[in-house]
Amino acid sequence: MRDDAHRIPPLRAGRRPAGRALLGWLADERAPRLCRVAGSPGSGKSHLLRWLAEAGSDPAAPDGRRVRAVLDGERLTFDAALWLLGRQLGHLVRTPDDLLAALADDGGRTVVCVPDLGRAVHPSQLVGQLLRPMVELENVRMVVEAPDGGAAAAAFGDAVAGPAVLDLDLPQWTDRERYADWAAGLGADPSGYPSPGAATGPAERPGHASGRELIGRVPRHPDGTPDLPGAGPALLGALWTAAAREESVDSLLSDPHLLVYADPVAVTAALDGLEGALPRAWATAGPALVGEDDPGVRAAALRTRLLGMDADAVERLAAVPGPWQPVWAMWPDSSFGWPGPVSGLAVGAARYAGQLLLADPSGVIRTVDAASGRPLARVARDEPGPLRGMAVGSDGSVLLLDSRGGTSVVPDHEGAPAAAALGQALDALAEACQGELSVLTVYGPGIPAVADDSGTVCWLRADGVVVEKLHEGPVTALAGTSELLVSGGFDGTVRLWTAAGSGASAAPFDARPAAVGALAAADTVDGPVVAVGWADGLVRIRPASGGDVREVRFGSAVWALALTDGLLVAGTAEGVAAVRY
């Protein structure tokens, strides 16, 4: 099927009427926001929803038909569903309220497909606590596989003044002639009309094999050890499901490789409600694990969360090749200590050389050894309070931007002339900016730069203050190197320019449909490098001149970033972590 430039994949077994009915439901602004696809086993419910998801994934699909998220109900838990939805919809969420608020702010239509909802771990909980509240939002359309009489259908009830119901057992949704041609082409029985399963026989579902049977199916290396990558995520996921059913999950936790090579949705279900370092680390890193296809990425994210928690698991997971290597971290209950949430980071200079400055949400500033994370001291402030920004000048003076948009300087020592000059420069920049200051940084030999909530960046050049509007909405992050300045905005764009030049390029350095939450930039032997953290938890590290991009996810929103000596350091609501990229 084809609708103008929008390619619609073929829908066989005479199901075009059902497909057109779904497309018509999406096109009708007056239609119910929920469509429930019903029918007996073998009637093609899952196939129809996956067809709609494929059709809606075409970039040429009209906005109203574009499917933004697909949740496969098989083994799905509440947590896994929340993490998957957040990842697919571009938000890092920990609670349904987080997701609902983000969706309400999005404004545009969000279409969600949920095949096999009845095979979720707790369908009623999933519907009652997540899916039904979602579909009550005016900008959400949801199509779910939920047959009459099932727990999922009952949990939806008459959501949003009653759902539309597409019952595939009713003959009007199947073209009899096309059904007969399809059956004849397969040598199947056309008398099964309108059910494809009645013609071909129902699709076989994998049985409940025992854990012992599933272990026997895992291939082996020549030395007899299990080949977990060769086993594949589906088989290992089934092993976790069997272990949960047989109450033998502890036996699998003895090999952390089983966590990262298995289907992460199945692992999440098996670990649900368990205590211990590994289940806790999995739960905190969950948004970076569920929905991630690369076992190496999952291993790196899980190792980062296990630092200071389970040294044996960290060492064993190091054997899984990953795109980055965790070096140190401080989380709650970590043996390395815990500074609390970290909302600001700055690379030290002069007396702070080799150190990082960490600010918490209340404005307390601590120093740690950059290479190891070892706590060192605190930075004394005359007027403690929450901070929006923090940077360190080349003389060791600490530049601060408070929560009211005011600037101050903590000098390297009492009455330092350089600190007074920095204070004067900050005052001049604040006066030149058009709005309330939102971020600050230093570049070159410790020269300050600031930006504001109107999208304007202000920096010093030899001929005076430069003022340029670079973003739509507030500037949310700012970073500098010896020659470059980098800004990120609520608009999701990142701009980069030479501070001595005429201003930022018209083309963004990077852009994504999420607000920029943090930036860092550093000079390296190969040239300047920039790290960008967006609000959905993705961090990208790339050379300022272009080239290979390294992506990192910690499973948390990143509040602050720093680049120092080949390390990426991230401040989050749970603590701080440093990884070698």
PDB file of C-alpha atoms in Angstrom, residues 147-389:
ATOM      1  CA  PRO A 147      -8.658  -9.247  23.741  1.00  0.00           C
ATOM      2  CA  ASP A 148     -12.099  -9.158  25.342  1.00  0.00           C
ATOM      3  CA  GLY A 149     -12.182 -10.763  28.769  1.00  0.00           C
ATOM      4  CA  GLY A 150      -8.454 -10.358  29.434  1.00  0.00           C
ATOM      5  CA  ALA A 151      -6.873  -8.569  32.381  1.00  0.00           C
ATOM      6  CA  ALA A 152      -5.551  -5.751  30.185  1.00  0.00           C
ATOM      7  CA  ALA A 153      -8.938  -5.007  28.612  1.00  0.00           C
ATOM      8  CA  ALA A 154     -10.568  -4.998  32.037  1.00  0.00           C
ATOM      9  CA  ALA A 155      -7.934  -2.616  33.420  1.00  0.00           C
ATOM     10  CA  PHE A 156      -8.556  -0.128  30.608  1.00  0.00           C
ATOM     11  CA  GLY A 157     -12.311  -0.328  31.165  1.00  0.00           C
ATOM     12  CA  ASP A 158     -14.010   2.653  29.564  1.00  0.00           C
ATOM     13  CA  ALA A 159     -10.868   4.780  29.477  1.00  0.00           C
ATOM     14  CA  VAL A 160     -11.329   8.191  27.915  1.00  0.00           C
ATOM     15  CA  ALA A 161     -15.083   7.852  27.298  1.00  0.00           C
ATOM     16  CA  GLY A 162     -14.726   4.380  25.816  1.00  0.00           C
ATOM     17  CA  PRO A 163     -12.085   2.948  23.470  1.00  0.00           C
ATOM     18  CA  ALA A 164     -12.485   2.103  19.810  1.00  0.00           C
ATOM     19  CA  VAL A 165     -12.502  -1.689  19.458  1.00  0.00           C
ATOM     20  CA  LEU A 166     -11.242  -3.483  16.342  1.00  0.00           C
ATOM     21  CA  ASP A 167     -12.340  -7.119  16.700  1.00  0.00           C
ATOM     22  CA  LEU A 168     -10.519  -9.189  14.088  1.00  0.00           C
ATOM     23  CA  ASP A 169     -13.006 -12.052  14.482  1.00  0.00           C
ATOM     24  CA  LEU A 170     -15.623  -9.895  12.734  1.00  0.00           C
ATOM     25  CA  PRO A 171     -15.678 -10.555   8.967  1.00  0.00           C
ATOM     26  CA  GLN A 172     -15.840  -6.892   7.894  1.00  0.00           C
ATOM     27  CA  TRP A 173     -12.177  -6.489   8.730  1.00  0.00           C
ATOM     28  CA  THR A 174     -11.024  -9.183   6.264  1.00  0.00           C
ATOM     29  CA  ASP A 175     -11.478  -9.200   2.476  1.00  0.00           C
ATOM     30  CA  ARG A 176     -12.795 -12.719   1.696  1.00  0.00           C
ATOM     31  CA  GLU A 177     -11.391 -12.855  -1.848  1.00  0.00           C
ATOM     32  CA  ARG A 178      -7.925 -11.700  -0.871  1.00  0.00           C
ATOM     33  CA  TYR A 179      -8.005 -14.070   2.113  1.00  0.00           C
ATOM     34  CA  ALA A 180      -8.785 -16.994  -0.213  1.00  0.00           C
ATOM     35  CA  ASP A 181      -5.988 -16.014  -2.649  1.00  0.00           C
ATOM     36  CA  TRP A 182      -3.550 -15.702   0.253  1.00  0.00           C
ATOM     37  CA  ALA A 183      -4.549 -19.117   1.638  1.00  0.00           C
ATOM     38  CA  ALA A 184      -4.291 -20.739  -1.779  1.00  0.00           C
ATOM     39  CA  GLY A 185      -0.806 -19.323  -2.262  1.00  0.00           C
ATOM     40  CA  LEU A 186       0.251 -21.010   0.987  1.00  0.00           C
ATOM     41  CA  GLY A 187      -1.621 -24.223   0.363  1.00  0.00           C
ATOM     42  CA  ALA A 188      -3.658 -23.410   3.480  1.00  0.00           C
ATOM     43  CA  ASP A 189      -7.326 -23.957   4.266  1.00  0.00           C
ATOM     44  CA  PRO A 190      -9.469 -20.970   3.149  1.00  0.00           C
ATOM     45  CA  SER A 191     -12.421 -22.186   5.205  1.00  0.00           C
ATOM     46  CA  GLY A 192     -10.728 -20.707   8.263  1.00  0.00           C
ATOM     47  CA  TYR A 193     -11.889 -17.229   7.176  1.00  0.00           C
ATOM     48  CA  PRO A 194     -11.462 -14.655   8.708  1.00  0.00           C
ATOM     49  CA  SER A 195      -8.657 -16.012  10.950  1.00  0.00           C
ATOM     50  CA  PRO A 196      -5.138 -16.464   9.487  1.00  0.00           C
ATOM     51  CA  GLY A 197      -4.333 -18.840  12.326  1.00  0.00           C
ATOM     52  CA  ALA A 198      -7.268 -21.062  11.433  1.00  0.00           C
ATOM     53  CA  ALA A 199      -5.888 -21.383   7.884  1.00  0.00           C
ATOM     54  CA  THR A 200      -2.228 -21.994   8.704  1.00  0.00           C
ATOM     55  CA  GLY A 201      -2.463 -23.344  12.223  1.00  0.00           C
ATOM     56  CA  PRO A 202      -1.647 -21.123  15.227  1.00  0.00           C
ATOM     57  CA  ALA A 203       1.887 -19.837  15.551  1.00  0.00           C
ATOM     58  CA  GLU A 204       3.858 -21.884  18.031  1.00  0.00           C
ATOM     59  CA  ARG A 205       4.789 -20.123  21.233  1.00  0.00           C
ATOM     60  CA  PRO A 206       7.937 -21.335  22.973  1.00  0.00           C
ATOM     61  CA  GLY A 207       6.990 -23.634  25.792  1.00  0.00           C
ATOM     62  CA  HIS A 208       8.010 -23.300  29.398  1.00  0.00           C
ATOM     63  CA  ALA A 209      11.313 -25.146  29.076  1.00  0.00           C
ATOM     64  CA  SER A 210      13.112 -25.738  32.347  1.00  0.00           C
ATOM     65  CA  GLY A 211      16.271 -23.922  33.254  1.00  0.00           C
ATOM     66  CA  ARG A 212      18.210 -27.179  32.902  1.00  0.00           C
ATOM     67  CA  GLU A 213      16.859 -27.690  29.361  1.00  0.00           C
ATOM     68  CA  LEU A 214      17.720 -24.138  28.359  1.00  0.00           C
ATOM     69  CA  ILE A 215      21.243 -24.401  29.750  1.00  0.00           C
ATOM     70  CA  GLY A 216      21.653 -27.500  27.576  1.00  0.00           C
ATOM     71  CA  ARG A 217      20.856 -25.403  24.490  1.00  0.00           C
ATOM     72  CA  VAL A 218      23.622 -22.872  25.180  1.00  0.00           C
ATOM     73  CA  PRO A 219      26.495 -23.501  22.708  1.00  0.00           C
ATOM     74  CA  ARG A 220      29.945 -24.255  24.044  1.00  0.00           C
ATOM     75  CA  HIS A 221      33.464 -23.172  23.193  1.00  0.00           C
ATOM     76  CA  PRO A 222      35.998 -25.908  22.334  1.00  0.00           C
ATOM     77  CA  ASP A 223      37.172 -25.839  25.951  1.00  0.00           C
ATOM     78  CA  GLY A 224      33.641 -26.566  27.138  1.00  0.00           C
ATOM     79  CA  THR A 225      32.836 -23.135  28.568  1.00  0.00           C
ATOM     80  CA  PRO A 226      29.474 -21.560  27.629  1.00  0.00           C
ATOM     81  CA  ASP A 227      29.448 -19.346  24.536  1.00  0.00           C
ATOM     82  CA  LEU A 228      27.098 -16.658  25.854  1.00  0.00           C
ATOM     83  CA  PRO A 229      27.400 -14.279  22.875  1.00  0.00           C
ATOM     84  CA  GLY A 230      26.683 -17.236  20.600  1.00  0.00           C
ATOM     85  CA  ALA A 231      23.629 -18.211  22.642  1.00  0.00           C
ATOM     86  CA  GLY A 232      21.906 -14.938  21.793  1.00  0.00           C
ATOM     87  CA  PRO A 233      19.713 -12.670  23.908  1.00  0.00           C
ATOM     88  CA  ALA A 234      16.465 -14.598  23.318  1.00  0.00           C
ATOM     89  CA  LEU A 235      17.736 -17.932  24.652  1.00  0.00           C
ATOM     90  CA  LEU A 236      19.460 -16.318  27.620  1.00  0.00           C
ATOM     91  CA  GLY A 237      16.373 -14.207  28.281  1.00  0.00           C
ATOM     92  CA  ALA A 238      14.292 -17.397  28.381  1.00  0.00           C
ATOM     93  CA  LEU A 239      16.818 -18.785  30.873  1.00  0.00           C
ATOM     94  CA  TRP A 240      16.258 -15.783  33.176  1.00  0.00           C
ATOM     95  CA  THR A 241      12.492 -16.228  32.841  1.00  0.00           C
ATOM     96  CA  ALA A 242      12.798 -19.919  33.755  1.00  0.00           C
ATOM     97  CA  ALA A 243      15.058 -19.087  36.704  1.00  0.00           C
ATOM     98  CA  ALA A 244      12.487 -16.605  38.025  1.00  0.00           C
ATOM     99  CA  ARG A 245       9.745 -19.209  37.646  1.00  0.00           C
ATOM    100  CA  GLU A 246      11.861 -21.829  39.414  1.00  0.00           C
ATOM    101  CA  GLU A 247      13.092 -19.346  42.067  1.00  0.00           C
ATOM    102  CA  SER A 248      16.734 -19.949  41.124  1.00  0.00           C
ATOM    103  CA  VAL A 249      17.762 -16.462  39.992  1.00  0.00           C
ATOM    104  CA  ASP A 250      20.590 -16.378  42.553  1.00  0.00           C
ATOM    105  CA  SER A 251      22.374 -19.129  40.626  1.00  0.00           C
ATOM    106  CA  LEU A 252      22.476 -16.908  37.509  1.00  0.00           C
ATOM    107  CA  LEU A 253      23.664 -13.852  39.417  1.00  0.00           C
ATOM    108  CA  SER A 254      26.936 -15.645  40.086  1.00  0.00           C
ATOM    109  CA  ASP A 255      27.906 -14.903  36.458  1.00  0.00           C
ATOM    110  CA  PRO A 256      27.383 -11.200  35.644  1.00  0.00           C
ATOM    111  CA  HIS A 257      28.000 -11.951  31.943  1.00  0.00           C
ATOM    112  CA  LEU A 258      24.537 -13.531  31.895  1.00  0.00           C
ATOM    113  CA  LEU A 259      23.106 -10.119  32.774  1.00  0.00           C
ATOM    114  CA  VAL A 260      24.554  -8.265  29.816  1.00  0.00           C
ATOM    115  CA  TYR A 261      24.254 -10.903  27.060  1.00  0.00           C
ATOM    116  CA  ALA A 262      20.578 -11.682  27.769  1.00  0.00           C
ATOM    117  CA  ASP A 263      17.473  -9.812  26.648  1.00  0.00           C
ATOM    118  CA  PRO A 264      17.416  -6.893  29.129  1.00  0.00           C
ATOM    119  CA  VAL A 265      13.600  -6.920  29.397  1.00  0.00           C
ATOM    120  CA  ALA A 266      13.704 -10.538  30.580  1.00  0.00           C
ATOM    121  CA  VAL A 267      16.530  -9.748  33.026  1.00  0.00           C
ATOM    122  CA  THR A 268      14.553  -6.813  34.435  1.00  0.00           C
ATOM    123  CA  ALA A 269      11.564  -9.079  35.036  1.00  0.00           C
ATOM    124  CA  ALA A 270      13.696 -11.743  36.727  1.00  0.00           C
ATOM    125  CA  LEU A 271      15.401  -9.236  39.045  1.00  0.00           C
ATOM    126  CA  ASP A 272      12.203  -7.417  39.999  1.00  0.00           C
ATOM    127  CA  GLY A 273      11.994  -7.100  43.785  1.00  0.00           C
ATOM    128  CA  LEU A 274      15.376  -8.737  44.504  1.00  0.00           C
ATOM    129  CA  GLU A 275      17.951  -7.214  46.845  1.00  0.00           C
ATOM    130  CA  GLY A 276      21.704  -7.108  46.448  1.00  0.00           C
ATOM    131  CA  ALA A 277      24.362  -5.095  44.634  1.00  0.00           C
ATOM    132  CA  LEU A 278      23.667  -6.502  41.165  1.00  0.00           C
ATOM    133  CA  PRO A 279      19.862  -6.049  41.198  1.00  0.00           C
ATOM    134  CA  ARG A 280      20.258  -2.533  42.652  1.00  0.00           C
ATOM    135  CA  ALA A 281      22.847  -1.581  40.036  1.00  0.00           C
ATOM    136  CA  TRP A 282      20.611  -2.971  37.291  1.00  0.00           C
ATOM    137  CA  ALA A 283      17.658  -0.941  38.555  1.00  0.00           C
ATOM    138  CA  THR A 284      19.610   2.326  38.753  1.00  0.00           C
ATOM    139  CA  ALA A 285      21.210   1.846  35.324  1.00  0.00           C
ATOM    140  CA  GLY A 286      17.946   0.536  33.853  1.00  0.00           C
ATOM    141  CA  PRO A 287      17.226   3.398  31.404  1.00  0.00           C
ATOM    142  CA  ALA A 288      20.663   2.820  29.835  1.00  0.00           C
ATOM    143  CA  LEU A 289      20.204  -0.974  29.663  1.00  0.00           C
ATOM    144  CA  VAL A 290      16.659  -1.631  28.483  1.00  0.00           C
ATOM    145  CA  GLY A 291      16.342  -0.778  24.811  1.00  0.00           C
ATOM    146  CA  GLU A 292      20.122  -1.000  24.259  1.00  0.00           C
ATOM    147  CA  ASP A 293      21.088  -3.685  21.714  1.00  0.00           C
ATOM    148  CA  ASP A 294      24.863  -3.754  22.288  1.00  0.00           C
ATOM    149  CA  PRO A 295      25.972  -6.059  25.159  1.00  0.00           C
ATOM    150  CA  GLY A 296      29.230  -4.082  25.394  1.00  0.00           C
ATOM    151  CA  VAL A 297      27.345  -0.872  26.102  1.00  0.00           C
ATOM    152  CA  ARG A 298      25.192  -2.634  28.690  1.00  0.00           C
ATOM    153  CA  ALA A 299      28.317  -4.061  30.342  1.00  0.00           C
ATOM    154  CA  ALA A 300      29.997  -0.639  30.487  1.00  0.00           C
ATOM    155  CA  ALA A 301      26.918   1.019  31.990  1.00  0.00           C
ATOM    156  CA  LEU A 302      26.452  -1.764  34.550  1.00  0.00           C
ATOM    157  CA  ARG A 303      30.150  -1.753  35.496  1.00  0.00           C
ATOM    158  CA  THR A 304      29.995   1.999  36.066  1.00  0.00           C
ATOM    159  CA  ARG A 305      27.091   1.523  38.486  1.00  0.00           C
ATOM    160  CA  LEU A 306      28.868  -1.327  40.292  1.00  0.00           C
ATOM    161  CA  LEU A 307      32.049   0.613  41.101  1.00  0.00           C
ATOM    162  CA  GLY A 308      32.483   0.576  44.867  1.00  0.00           C
ATOM    163  CA  MET A 309      29.634  -1.952  45.167  1.00  0.00           C
ATOM    164  CA  ASP A 310      30.859  -5.297  43.794  1.00  0.00           C
ATOM    165  CA  ALA A 311      34.533  -5.451  42.848  1.00  0.00           C
ATOM    166  CA  ASP A 312      34.301  -9.035  41.588  1.00  0.00           C
ATOM    167  CA  ALA A 313      31.468  -8.242  39.174  1.00  0.00           C
ATOM    168  CA  VAL A 314      33.296  -5.125  37.951  1.00  0.00           C
ATOM    169  CA  GLU A 315      36.415  -7.188  37.224  1.00  0.00           C
ATOM    170  CA  ARG A 316      34.504  -9.964  35.462  1.00  0.00           C
ATOM    171  CA  LEU A 317      32.486  -7.569  33.311  1.00  0.00           C
ATOM    172  CA  ALA A 318      35.736  -5.955  32.152  1.00  0.00           C
ATOM    173  CA  ALA A 319      36.123  -8.977  29.861  1.00  0.00           C
ATOM    174  CA  VAL A 320      33.127  -7.787  27.798  1.00  0.00           C
ATOM    175  CA  PRO A 321      34.438  -5.338  25.161  1.00  0.00           C
ATOM    176  CA  GLY A 322      32.737  -1.968  25.603  1.00  0.00           C
ATOM    177  CA  PRO A 323      32.951   1.554  24.169  1.00  0.00           C
ATOM    178  CA  TRP A 324      34.100   3.091  27.434  1.00  0.00           C
ATOM    179  CA  GLN A 325      35.773   1.965  30.628  1.00  0.00           C
ATOM    180  CA  PRO A 326      34.659   3.106  34.094  1.00  0.00           C
ATOM    181  CA  VAL A 327      37.522   4.431  36.224  1.00  0.00           C
ATOM    182  CA  TRP A 328      35.953   5.691  39.455  1.00  0.00           C
ATOM    183  CA  ALA A 329      32.536   6.554  40.812  1.00  0.00           C
ATOM    184  CA  MET A 330      30.827   7.555  44.047  1.00  0.00           C
ATOM    185  CA  TRP A 331      27.246   6.361  44.511  1.00  0.00           C
ATOM    186  CA  PRO A 332      25.077   5.897  47.606  1.00  0.00           C
ATOM    187  CA  ASP A 333      26.442   3.002  49.712  1.00  0.00           C
ATOM    188  CA  SER A 334      29.671   3.011  47.672  1.00  0.00           C
ATOM    189  CA  SER A 335      32.856   1.978  49.447  1.00  0.00           C
ATOM    190  CA  PHE A 336      34.525   5.020  47.812  1.00  0.00           C
ATOM    191  CA  GLY A 337      32.287   7.480  49.656  1.00  0.00           C
ATOM    192  CA  TRP A 338      29.435   9.579  48.374  1.00  0.00           C
ATOM    193  CA  PRO A 339      29.306  13.352  47.832  1.00  0.00           C
ATOM    194  CA  GLY A 340      25.549  13.332  47.261  1.00  0.00           C
ATOM    195  CA  PRO A 341      23.986  14.668  44.055  1.00  0.00           C
ATOM    196  CA  VAL A 342      26.476  16.547  41.866  1.00  0.00           C
ATOM    197  CA  SER A 343      24.985  19.480  39.961  1.00  0.00           C
ATOM    198  CA  GLY A 344      28.206  21.312  39.018  1.00  0.00           C
ATOM    199  CA  LEU A 345      31.702  20.320  37.905  1.00  0.00           C
ATOM    200  CA  ALA A 346      34.835  22.337  37.122  1.00  0.00           C
ATOM    201  CA  VAL A 347      38.382  21.315  36.240  1.00  0.00           C
ATOM    202  CA  GLY A 348      40.889  22.805  38.667  1.00  0.00           C
ATOM    203  CA  ALA A 349      43.916  24.999  37.934  1.00  0.00           C
ATOM    204  CA  ALA A 350      46.793  26.515  39.943  1.00  0.00           C
ATOM    205  CA  ARG A 351      46.346  25.335  43.553  1.00  0.00           C
ATOM    206  CA  TYR A 352      43.505  23.078  42.319  1.00  0.00           C
ATOM    207  CA  ALA A 353      45.633  21.524  39.559  1.00  0.00           C
ATOM    208  CA  GLY A 354      44.877  17.830  39.119  1.00  0.00           C
ATOM    209  CA  GLN A 355      41.593  18.269  40.973  1.00  0.00           C
ATOM    210  CA  LEU A 356      37.911  18.537  40.190  1.00  0.00           C
ATOM    211  CA  LEU A 357      35.501  20.841  41.963  1.00  0.00           C
ATOM    212  CA  LEU A 358      32.089  19.270  42.673  1.00  0.00           C
ATOM    213  CA  ALA A 359      29.064  21.351  43.639  1.00  0.00           C
ATOM    214  CA  ASP A 360      25.902  19.863  45.117  1.00  0.00           C
ATOM    215  CA  PRO A 361      22.398  21.356  44.686  1.00  0.00           C
ATOM    216  CA  SER A 362      22.739  23.359  47.905  1.00  0.00           C
ATOM    217  CA  GLY A 363      25.950  25.003  46.662  1.00  0.00           C
ATOM    218  CA  VAL A 364      28.483  23.123  48.807  1.00  0.00           C
ATOM    219  CA  ILE A 365      31.703  22.760  46.778  1.00  0.00           C
ATOM    220  CA  ARG A 366      34.047  19.826  47.358  1.00  0.00           C
ATOM    221  CA  THR A 367      37.357  19.005  45.711  1.00  0.00           C
ATOM    222  CA  VAL A 368      38.445  15.527  44.645  1.00  0.00           C
ATOM    223  CA  ASP A 369      41.507  14.076  42.980  1.00  0.00           C
ATOM    224  CA  ALA A 370      40.615  13.990  39.257  1.00  0.00           C
ATOM    225  CA  ALA A 371      42.406  10.709  38.536  1.00  0.00           C
ATOM    226  CA  SER A 372      40.934   8.685  41.412  1.00  0.00           C
ATOM    227  CA  GLY A 373      37.939  10.600  42.803  1.00  0.00           C
ATOM    228  CA  ARG A 374      39.569  10.648  46.248  1.00  0.00           C
ATOM    229  CA  PRO A 375      37.902  13.364  48.372  1.00  0.00           C
ATOM    230  CA  LEU A 376      40.233  16.212  49.356  1.00  0.00           C
ATOM    231  CA  ALA A 377      38.643  19.347  50.835  1.00  0.00           C
ATOM    232  CA  ARG A 378      35.880  21.944  50.631  1.00  0.00           C
ATOM    233  CA  VAL A 379      35.916  25.387  49.048  1.00  0.00           C
ATOM    234  CA  ALA A 380      34.922  28.069  51.547  1.00  0.00           C
ATOM    235  CA  ARG A 381      32.270  30.561  50.388  1.00  0.00           C
ATOM    236  CA  ASP A 382      31.227  33.796  52.055  1.00  0.00           C
ATOM    237  CA  GLU A 383      27.585  33.363  51.021  1.00  0.00           C
ATOM    238  CA  PRO A 384      26.677  29.699  50.527  1.00  0.00           C
ATOM    239  CA  GLY A 385      23.664  28.961  48.336  1.00  0.00           C
ATOM    240  CA  PRO A 386      22.573  27.053  45.216  1.00  0.00           C
ATOM    241  CA  LEU A 387      24.580  27.604  42.045  1.00  0.00           C
ATOM    242  CA  ARG A 388      23.766  27.767  38.354  1.00  0.00           C
ATOM    243  CA  GLY A 389      27.370  27.772  37.217  1.00  0.00           C
TER     244      GLY A 389
END
